[in-house]
Coordinates of C-alpha atoms and ligand atoms in Angstrom, one line a residue:
M1 CA 60.6 -66.9 32.4
I2 CA 58.1 -65.6 35.0
R3 CA 58.4 -61.9 35.2
A4 CA 56.5 -61.2 38.3
H5 CA 53.7 -62.6 40.6
V6 CA 50.3 -61.1 41.2
L7 CA 48.0 -62.0 44.0
L8 CA 44.3 -61.3 43.1
S9 CA 41.9 -61.2 46.0
E10 CA 38.1 -60.8 46.2
S11 CA 37.1 -62.9 43.1
I12 CA 38.4 -60.6 40.5
H13 CA 36.9 -61.4 37.0
A14 CA 38.7 -64.1 35.0
S15 CA 39.1 -61.5 32.2
A16 CA 42.1 -60.3 34.1
D17 CA 44.1 -63.4 33.4
D18 CA 44.8 -62.9 29.7
A19 CA 46.9 -59.8 30.0
F20 CA 48.9 -61.3 32.9
E21 CA 49.5 -64.5 30.9
R22 CA 50.7 -62.6 27.8
A23 CA 53.2 -60.7 30.0
N24 CA 54.4 -63.9 31.8
I25 CA 53.0 -62.8 35.1
S26 CA 52.0 -65.6 37.3
V27 CA 48.5 -65.3 38.8
H28 CA 47.6 -66.4 42.4
R29 CA 44.0 -66.1 43.5
S30 CA 42.3 -65.8 46.8
S31 CA 38.5 -65.6 46.7
A32 CA 38.0 -64.0 50.1
G33 CA 39.1 -60.5 51.1
L34 CA 42.2 -60.9 53.3
G35 CA 43.0 -59.1 56.5
P36 CA 46.3 -57.3 56.8
D37 CA 48.2 -60.1 58.5
E38 CA 46.9 -62.7 56.0
L39 CA 47.7 -60.4 53.2
I40 CA 51.3 -59.9 54.3
T41 CA 51.8 -63.7 54.8
A42 CA 50.3 -64.4 51.3
L43 CA 52.4 -61.8 49.5
N44 CA 55.6 -62.8 51.2
A45 CA 54.9 -66.4 50.4
L46 CA 54.8 -65.7 46.6
P47 CA 57.7 -67.6 44.9
G48 CA 61.1 -66.1 44.0
E49 CA 62.6 -62.8 45.0
G50 CA 61.3 -60.6 42.1
P51 CA 58.6 -58.1 42.1
V52 CA 55.1 -58.8 43.3
M53 CA 51.8 -57.0 42.8
I54 CA 48.3 -57.2 44.3
G55 CA 44.9 -56.8 42.8
V56 CA 42.0 -55.9 45.1
R57 CA 38.4 -54.7 44.9
S58 CA 36.8 -52.4 47.5
K59 CA 37.1 -54.5 50.7
T60 CA 40.8 -55.4 51.0
K61 CA 42.6 -52.5 52.7
I62 CA 46.1 -51.7 51.6
R63 CA 47.6 -49.6 54.4
K64 CA 51.1 -48.5 55.4
Q65 CA 51.8 -51.7 57.3
I66 CA 51.4 -53.8 54.1
F67 CA 53.8 -51.5 52.1
E68 CA 56.3 -51.7 55.0
A69 CA 56.1 -55.5 55.4
V70 CA 56.3 -56.3 51.7
P71 CA 59.2 -54.4 50.1
R72 CA 58.8 -56.5 46.9
L73 CA 55.3 -54.9 46.3
V74 CA 55.8 -52.7 43.3
A75 CA 52.2 -52.2 42.1
V76 CA 48.6 -52.3 43.4
G77 CA 45.6 -52.7 41.1
A78 CA 42.2 -51.5 42.3
F79 CA 39.8 -53.6 40.3
C80 CA 37.1 -51.0 40.8
I81 CA 36.6 -47.3 40.5
G82 CA 37.3 -46.1 44.1
T83 CA 40.7 -46.1 45.7
D84 CA 39.7 -45.3 49.3
Q85 CA 40.9 -48.7 50.4
I86 CA 44.4 -48.0 49.4
D87 CA 46.7 -45.6 51.2
L88 CA 47.7 -43.6 48.1
D89 CA 50.1 -41.2 49.9
V90 CA 52.2 -44.0 51.3
A91 CA 52.2 -45.7 47.9
N92 CA 53.4 -42.5 46.3
E93 CA 56.1 -42.0 49.0
D94 CA 57.2 -45.6 48.5
G95 CA 57.2 -45.4 44.7
V96 CA 54.5 -48.0 44.4
A97 CA 52.3 -47.7 41.3
V98 CA 48.5 -47.8 41.9
F99 CA 46.1 -48.3 39.0
N100 CA 42.3 -48.4 38.9
A101 CA 39.5 -48.6 36.4
P102 CA 38.0 -45.2 36.2
F103 CA 35.6 -45.8 33.3
S104 CA 35.0 -49.5 33.0
N105 CA 31.4 -49.2 34.4
T106 CA 30.5 -45.8 33.0
R107 CA 28.1 -47.2 30.4
S108 CA 26.4 -49.5 33.0
V109 CA 25.6 -46.5 35.3
A110 CA 24.4 -44.4 32.3
E111 CA 22.1 -47.2 31.2
L112 CA 20.6 -47.7 34.7
V113 CA 19.9 -43.9 34.9
I114 CA 18.1 -44.0 31.5
A115 CA 16.0 -46.9 32.7
E116 CA 15.2 -45.1 35.9
V117 CA 14.2 -41.9 34.2
V118 CA 11.7 -43.8 32.0
A119 CA 10.5 -45.9 35.0
L120 CA 9.9 -42.8 37.2
S121 CA 8.2 -41.0 34.4
R122 CA 5.8 -43.9 33.9
Q123 CA 5.3 -44.7 37.6
L124 CA 6.5 -48.1 36.7
F125 CA 7.5 -49.4 40.1
A126 CA 4.4 -48.0 41.9
R127 CA 2.1 -49.6 39.3
S128 CA 4.0 -52.8 39.3
W129 CA 3.8 -52.8 43.1
A130 CA 0.0 -52.3 42.9
A131 CA -0.4 -55.0 40.3
H132 CA 1.5 -57.5 42.6
E133 CA -1.0 -56.6 45.3
G134 CA -4.0 -57.2 42.9
N135 CA -4.7 -53.6 42.3
W136 CA -5.3 -52.8 38.6
R137 CA -4.1 -49.2 38.2
K138 CA -4.8 -48.7 34.5
D139 CA -4.9 -45.0 33.8
A140 CA -2.6 -42.4 32.3
K141 CA -2.7 -40.1 35.3
G142 CA 0.8 -38.7 36.0
A143 CA 2.4 -41.0 33.4
H144 CA 4.5 -39.2 30.7
E145 CA 6.8 -39.9 27.8
V146 CA 10.4 -38.7 28.4
R147 CA 10.6 -37.2 24.9
G148 CA 10.8 -33.5 25.0
K149 CA 11.4 -33.3 28.7
T150 CA 14.5 -31.7 30.2
L151 CA 17.2 -33.8 31.9
G152 CA 19.5 -31.8 34.2
I153 CA 22.9 -33.5 34.7
I154 CA 25.0 -32.3 37.7
G155 CA 28.6 -33.5 37.1
Y156 CA 29.4 -33.8 33.3
G157 CA 32.3 -36.3 33.7
H158 CA 32.6 -39.8 32.3
I159 CA 29.1 -40.9 33.4
G160 CA 27.3 -37.5 33.0
S161 CA 28.5 -37.0 29.4
Q162 CA 27.8 -40.7 28.4
L163 CA 24.3 -40.3 29.8
S164 CA 23.9 -37.1 27.9
V165 CA 24.4 -38.9 24.6
L166 CA 22.0 -41.7 25.5
A167 CA 19.3 -39.3 26.8
E168 CA 19.4 -37.2 23.6
A169 CA 18.8 -40.4 21.6
M170 CA 15.6 -40.8 23.6
G171 CA 14.5 -37.2 22.7
L172 CA 15.3 -35.6 26.0
R173 CA 16.7 -32.1 26.1
V174 CA 19.9 -32.1 28.1
I175 CA 21.4 -29.4 30.2
Y176 CA 24.2 -29.8 32.7
H177 CA 26.1 -28.1 35.4
D178 CA 29.8 -28.8 36.2
I179 CA 32.4 -26.8 38.2
V180 CA 34.8 -27.3 35.3
N181 CA 34.2 -25.9 31.8
K182 CA 33.2 -29.0 29.8
L183 CA 32.6 -29.6 26.1
P184 CA 28.9 -30.1 25.5
L185 CA 28.2 -33.3 23.5
G186 CA 25.6 -33.3 20.8
N187 CA 22.9 -30.7 21.5
A188 CA 23.5 -30.6 25.2
S189 CA 24.2 -27.2 26.8
A190 CA 25.7 -25.9 30.0
A191 CA 23.2 -24.3 32.4
E192 CA 24.2 -20.9 33.6
S193 CA 24.3 -22.1 37.2
L194 CA 23.1 -25.0 39.4
D195 CA 20.1 -22.9 40.3
A196 CA 19.3 -22.3 36.6
L197 CA 19.5 -26.1 36.0
L198 CA 17.2 -26.8 39.0
A199 CA 14.6 -24.3 37.7
E200 CA 14.4 -26.0 34.3
A201 CA 15.0 -29.7 34.7
D202 CA 12.1 -32.3 34.8
F203 CA 14.7 -34.9 35.9
V204 CA 17.8 -34.0 38.0
T205 CA 20.6 -36.5 38.1
L206 CA 23.8 -36.4 40.1
H207 CA 27.1 -37.6 38.8
V208 CA 29.6 -35.8 41.0
P209 CA 32.6 -37.4 42.8
N210 CA 32.9 -37.7 46.6
T211 CA 34.7 -34.5 47.6
P212 CA 34.4 -32.1 50.6
E213 CA 32.5 -29.8 48.3
T214 CA 30.0 -32.4 47.1
R215 CA 29.2 -33.8 50.6
G216 CA 25.7 -32.6 51.4
M217 CA 25.7 -30.4 48.3
F218 CA 22.1 -31.5 47.5
G219 CA 20.1 -30.6 50.6
A220 CA 16.7 -29.0 51.4
E221 CA 17.7 -25.7 49.7
Q222 CA 18.5 -27.3 46.4
I223 CA 15.5 -29.7 46.5
A224 CA 13.3 -26.7 47.1
K225 CA 14.7 -25.1 44.0
M226 CA 13.7 -28.1 41.8
K227 CA 10.6 -27.6 39.7
R228 CA 7.4 -28.9 41.5
G229 CA 6.8 -32.4 40.2
A230 CA 10.4 -33.0 39.0
Y231 CA 12.3 -36.3 39.8
L232 CA 15.7 -36.8 41.4
V233 CA 18.2 -39.6 40.5
N234 CA 21.3 -40.2 42.6
A235 CA 23.7 -42.9 41.5
S236 CA 26.9 -41.0 42.5
R237 CA 27.7 -41.1 46.2
G238 CA 25.4 -41.5 49.2
T239 CA 26.9 -38.4 50.9
V240 CA 25.8 -36.0 48.2
V241 CA 22.0 -35.9 48.9
D242 CA 20.3 -35.2 52.2
I243 CA 18.0 -38.2 52.4
E244 CA 15.7 -36.8 55.1
A245 CA 15.1 -33.6 53.1
L246 CA 14.4 -35.7 50.0
R247 CA 11.8 -37.8 52.0
D248 CA 10.1 -34.7 53.2
A249 CA 10.0 -33.2 49.7
I250 CA 8.5 -36.4 48.3
Q251 CA 5.9 -36.6 51.1
S252 CA 4.9 -33.0 50.4
K253 CA 4.7 -33.9 46.6
H254 CA 7.2 -31.2 45.7
V255 CA 9.4 -33.9 44.3
A256 CA 7.3 -36.5 42.3
G257 CA 9.7 -39.4 42.9
A258 CA 13.3 -40.5 43.0
A259 CA 15.7 -43.3 42.2
I260 CA 18.5 -43.7 44.7
D261 CA 21.3 -46.2 44.3
V262 CA 23.8 -44.9 46.9
F263 CA 23.2 -44.1 50.5
P264 CA 25.0 -42.3 53.4
A265 CA 25.3 -45.6 55.2
E266 CA 25.4 -48.8 53.2
P267 CA 25.5 -52.3 54.5
K268 CA 29.0 -53.9 54.4
A269 CA 28.1 -57.1 52.7
A270 CA 25.4 -58.6 50.5
G271 CA 22.6 -60.0 52.6
D272 CA 23.2 -57.5 55.5
R273 CA 20.1 -55.5 56.7
F274 CA 19.5 -52.2 55.0
T275 CA 17.5 -49.3 56.4
S276 CA 16.7 -46.0 54.9
P277 CA 14.2 -43.2 55.6
L278 CA 13.0 -43.6 52.0
Q279 CA 11.7 -47.2 52.5
G280 CA 8.0 -47.5 52.0
L281 CA 7.7 -44.6 49.6
R282 CA 6.2 -46.0 46.4
E283 CA 7.5 -43.0 44.4
V284 CA 11.1 -44.0 45.2
I285 CA 13.1 -46.7 43.4
L286 CA 15.7 -48.0 45.8
T287 CA 18.6 -50.1 44.5
P288 CA 21.6 -51.5 46.4
H289 CA 24.5 -49.6 44.8
I290 CA 24.3 -51.6 41.6
G291 CA 24.8 -48.7 39.1
G292 CA 28.1 -50.2 37.9
S293 CA 27.3 -53.8 38.7
T294 CA 27.1 -55.6 35.4
Q295 CA 28.9 -58.6 33.9
E296 CA 30.2 -56.3 31.2
A297 CA 31.6 -53.8 33.7
Q298 CA 33.3 -56.5 35.7
A299 CA 34.9 -57.9 32.6
N300 CA 36.0 -54.4 31.5
I301 CA 37.5 -53.7 34.9
G302 CA 39.4 -57.1 34.8
R303 CA 40.9 -56.2 31.4
E304 CA 41.6 -52.6 32.1
V305 CA 43.5 -53.0 35.4
S306 CA 45.4 -56.1 34.4
E307 CA 46.5 -54.5 31.2
A308 CA 47.8 -51.4 33.2
L309 CA 49.6 -53.7 35.6
A310 CA 51.1 -55.8 32.9
G311 CA 52.1 -52.7 30.9
Y312 CA 53.9 -51.4 34.0
M313 CA 55.8 -54.7 34.5
T314 CA 56.8 -55.1 30.8
T315 CA 57.6 -51.5 29.8
G316 CA 57.4 -49.3 32.9
R317 CA 54.3 -47.6 31.3
T318 CA 52.4 -45.6 33.9
T319 CA 49.6 -44.1 31.8
A320 CA 46.7 -43.2 34.2
C321 CA 48.7 -44.4 37.2
I322 CA 47.4 -42.6 40.3
T323 CA 50.5 -42.5 42.4
L324 CA 53.4 -42.1 40.0
P325 CA 54.0 -39.6 37.2
N326 CA 52.5 -40.8 33.9
I327 CA 54.7 -41.9 31.1
D328 CA 53.2 -43.6 28.1
A329 CA 56.3 -45.8 27.5
P330 CA 56.7 -47.6 24.2
A331 CA 57.8 -51.3 23.9
L332 CA 61.4 -52.1 24.4
R333 CA 63.8 -52.3 21.5
P334 CA 64.8 -55.9 20.7
G335 CA 68.2 -56.7 22.3
G336 CA 68.0 -53.7 24.6
C337 CA 67.0 -53.3 28.2
R338 CA 65.3 -50.6 30.2
L339 CA 65.9 -49.3 33.7
V340 CA 62.9 -48.0 35.6
N341 CA 64.0 -45.7 38.4
I342 CA 61.6 -44.1 40.8
H343 CA 63.2 -41.4 43.0
R344 CA 62.4 -38.5 45.2
D345 CA 61.9 -35.4 43.0
V346 CA 65.1 -33.4 44.0
P347 CA 67.4 -31.4 41.7
G348 CA 70.4 -33.3 40.1
V349 CA 68.9 -36.8 39.8
L350 CA 69.1 -36.9 36.0
S351 CA 72.8 -35.9 35.8
A352 CA 73.7 -38.3 38.6
A353 CA 71.9 -41.1 36.8
N354 CA 73.6 -40.3 33.5
Q355 CA 77.0 -40.4 35.3
V356 CA 76.2 -43.9 36.5
V357 CA 75.6 -45.0 32.9
S358 CA 78.8 -43.3 31.6
Q359 CA 80.8 -44.9 34.4
V360 CA 79.7 -48.3 33.2
G361 CA 80.6 -47.1 29.7
L362 CA 77.2 -47.6 28.0
N363 CA 75.2 -45.7 25.5
I364 CA 71.7 -44.4 26.4
T365 CA 69.3 -45.1 23.5
G366 CA 66.2 -43.5 25.0
Q367 CA 65.4 -41.5 28.1
R368 CA 62.2 -40.2 29.6
L369 CA 61.7 -38.4 32.9
E370 CA 58.4 -37.2 34.5
T371 CA 58.0 -35.7 37.9
G372 CA 55.0 -34.9 40.1
G373 CA 53.6 -35.5 43.5
G374 CA 57.1 -35.4 45.0
V375 CA 58.4 -38.4 43.0
G376 CA 60.2 -38.7 39.7
L377 CA 60.0 -41.6 37.2
L378 CA 63.0 -42.1 35.0
L379 CA 63.0 -44.6 32.1
M380 CA 66.4 -45.3 30.5
D381 CA 67.0 -47.5 27.6
V382 CA 70.5 -48.9 26.9
D383 CA 71.8 -51.1 24.1
L384 CA 72.5 -54.1 26.2
P385 CA 70.7 -57.5 26.7
R386 CA 69.0 -57.8 30.1
D387 CA 71.2 -60.8 31.0
D388 CA 74.5 -58.9 30.4
P389 CA 76.1 -58.5 33.9
R390 CA 76.6 -54.7 33.2
A391 CA 72.8 -54.3 33.1
E392 CA 72.5 -55.4 36.7
E393 CA 75.6 -53.3 37.6
L394 CA 73.7 -50.3 36.1
R395 CA 70.6 -51.2 38.1
R396 CA 72.5 -51.4 41.3
G397 CA 74.3 -48.1 40.5
L398 CA 71.0 -46.3 40.0
Q399 CA 69.4 -47.8 43.1
A400 CA 72.5 -46.7 45.2
L401 CA 71.9 -43.0 44.3
D402 CA 70.8 -40.9 47.3
H403 CA 67.2 -40.3 46.3
S404 CA 66.3 -43.6 44.6
L405 CA 63.3 -45.4 45.9
R406 CA 63.1 -48.4 43.5
T407 CA 65.0 -49.4 40.4
R408 CA 63.9 -52.3 38.1
L409 CA 65.5 -53.8 35.1
L410 CA 63.3 -54.7 32.2
G411 CA 64.2 -56.6 29.0
Ligands
NAI1 P1 34.1 -38.1 36.7 O1 35.3 -37.7 37.6 O2 34.4 -38.6 35.3 O3 33.1 -36.9 36.7 C1 32.7 -36.2 37.8 C2 32.3 -34.8 37.3 O4 31.8 -34.0 38.3 C3 33.6 -34.0 36.8 O5 33.3 -33.5 35.5 C4 33.7 -32.9 37.8 O6 34.3 -31.7 37.3 C5 32.3 -32.7 38.3 N1 32.2 -32.1 39.6 C6 33.0 -32.2 40.7 N2 32.5 -31.5 41.7 C7 31.4 -30.9 41.3 C8 30.5 -30.0 41.9 N3 30.6 -29.6 43.1 N4 29.4 -29.6 41.1 C9 29.3 -30.0 39.8 N5 30.1 -30.8 39.2 C10 31.2 -31.3 39.9 O7 33.3 -39.3 37.5 P2 32.4 -40.4 36.9 O8 33.2 -41.6 36.5 O9 31.5 -39.8 35.9 O10 31.6 -40.8 38.2 C11 30.7 -39.9 38.9 C12 30.2 -40.5 40.2 O11 29.6 -41.8 40.0 C13 31.3 -40.7 41.2 O12 30.9 -40.3 42.5 C14 31.4 -42.2 41.3 O13 31.8 -42.7 42.6 C15 30.0 -42.7 41.0 N6 29.8 -44.0 40.5 C16 28.8 -44.8 41.0 C17 28.6 -46.1 40.6 C18 27.4 -46.9 41.1 O14 27.5 -48.1 41.2 N7 26.3 -46.2 41.5 C19 29.5 -46.7 39.7 C20 30.5 -45.8 39.1 C21 30.7 -44.5 39.6

């Protein structure tokens, strides 16, 4: 029996299919990113009357009008890291689960940064550029090993800490700065402050998220505090570094070089024209936001998000869900069924739900409630096969409660 339908847009990796197949979720694919009207038509055209889900990457926008026009939409999978393309507040208010893949491409970014640190230290791109032009620059001037140098990591999260481990294996000394107190891995140590890190690091690399605090956090003032001759790497967000200030510092030789993967304004599509004040500087490695773009990362994302969506459909599990309280629900008991009720977080919901169950004369075999962000998620297991009419009666009873948003029956 088909449990649900999922529409996957934007050429999501085929690795997503396995988890859906195992969960009896029927996959429908559309290779192009769809506009809002096309999306609504496609979702409403999915067979049956049961729940539907959508999987998107960064281009497909899931805004309020989609949630309003497709009441069967119970979950959205962002097959990427960012979730800016999804209106998370509306999803939360509507009780729609949104999942993403926060660390599928962590390793890919960390590996790229390691490569860039070595490439900058050996002037690899400048010398390759010269060789292409017929210029034989065979000398050791300005070329260094990375062993024994200091790497300063700003933002010691998933990527920053992974990079820390790889960098130490190469013989770098690692210091980091984070606004949160983080466990140092290996021999890494927290710098006393951002300024202290900048004063010591031979390579400064940014791995912070896009927040109001990080926007423009690395400007002329911070660049001036870097050691003369140090290098800057940014593969986090384009809004973090003041690119003009960086260009000036490279031209004045205060900064020896940089590797920049993300930009304040990036072209919308592959093949679109790209311009940057850093173009033409041979000390700068420019890459088109490819930090996380590897086959391995795409495959990981496909698996990670489809498993989260399939888990939500089969057990109500919301581990790492962005819009609903997180419950790490176990598998259902054989012969039993589970009610998944999402409701507004107001007092008295649990006792009202329990009353519905006792009115139907059933025994609750397991119950979990988590609340947060204005909504509550209630999972209730009862000793009743899913196809027993009382199970559906129970579902309707829970859904009819004043503050219910959605109620599904699993089994
Ligand atoms: P994360 O959330 O695991 O780590 C971010 C860390 O930065 C956290 O430890 C946080 O406490 C810290 N932080 C926040 N504000 C800070 C501040 N003002 N100063 C110092 N530390 C601060 O994120 P993750 O997964 O490590 O990603 C880091 C960045 O990399 C994100 O901006 C993400 O968008 C970007 N990214 C870029 C990719 C690319 O293709 N270039 C691919 C994947 C991620």
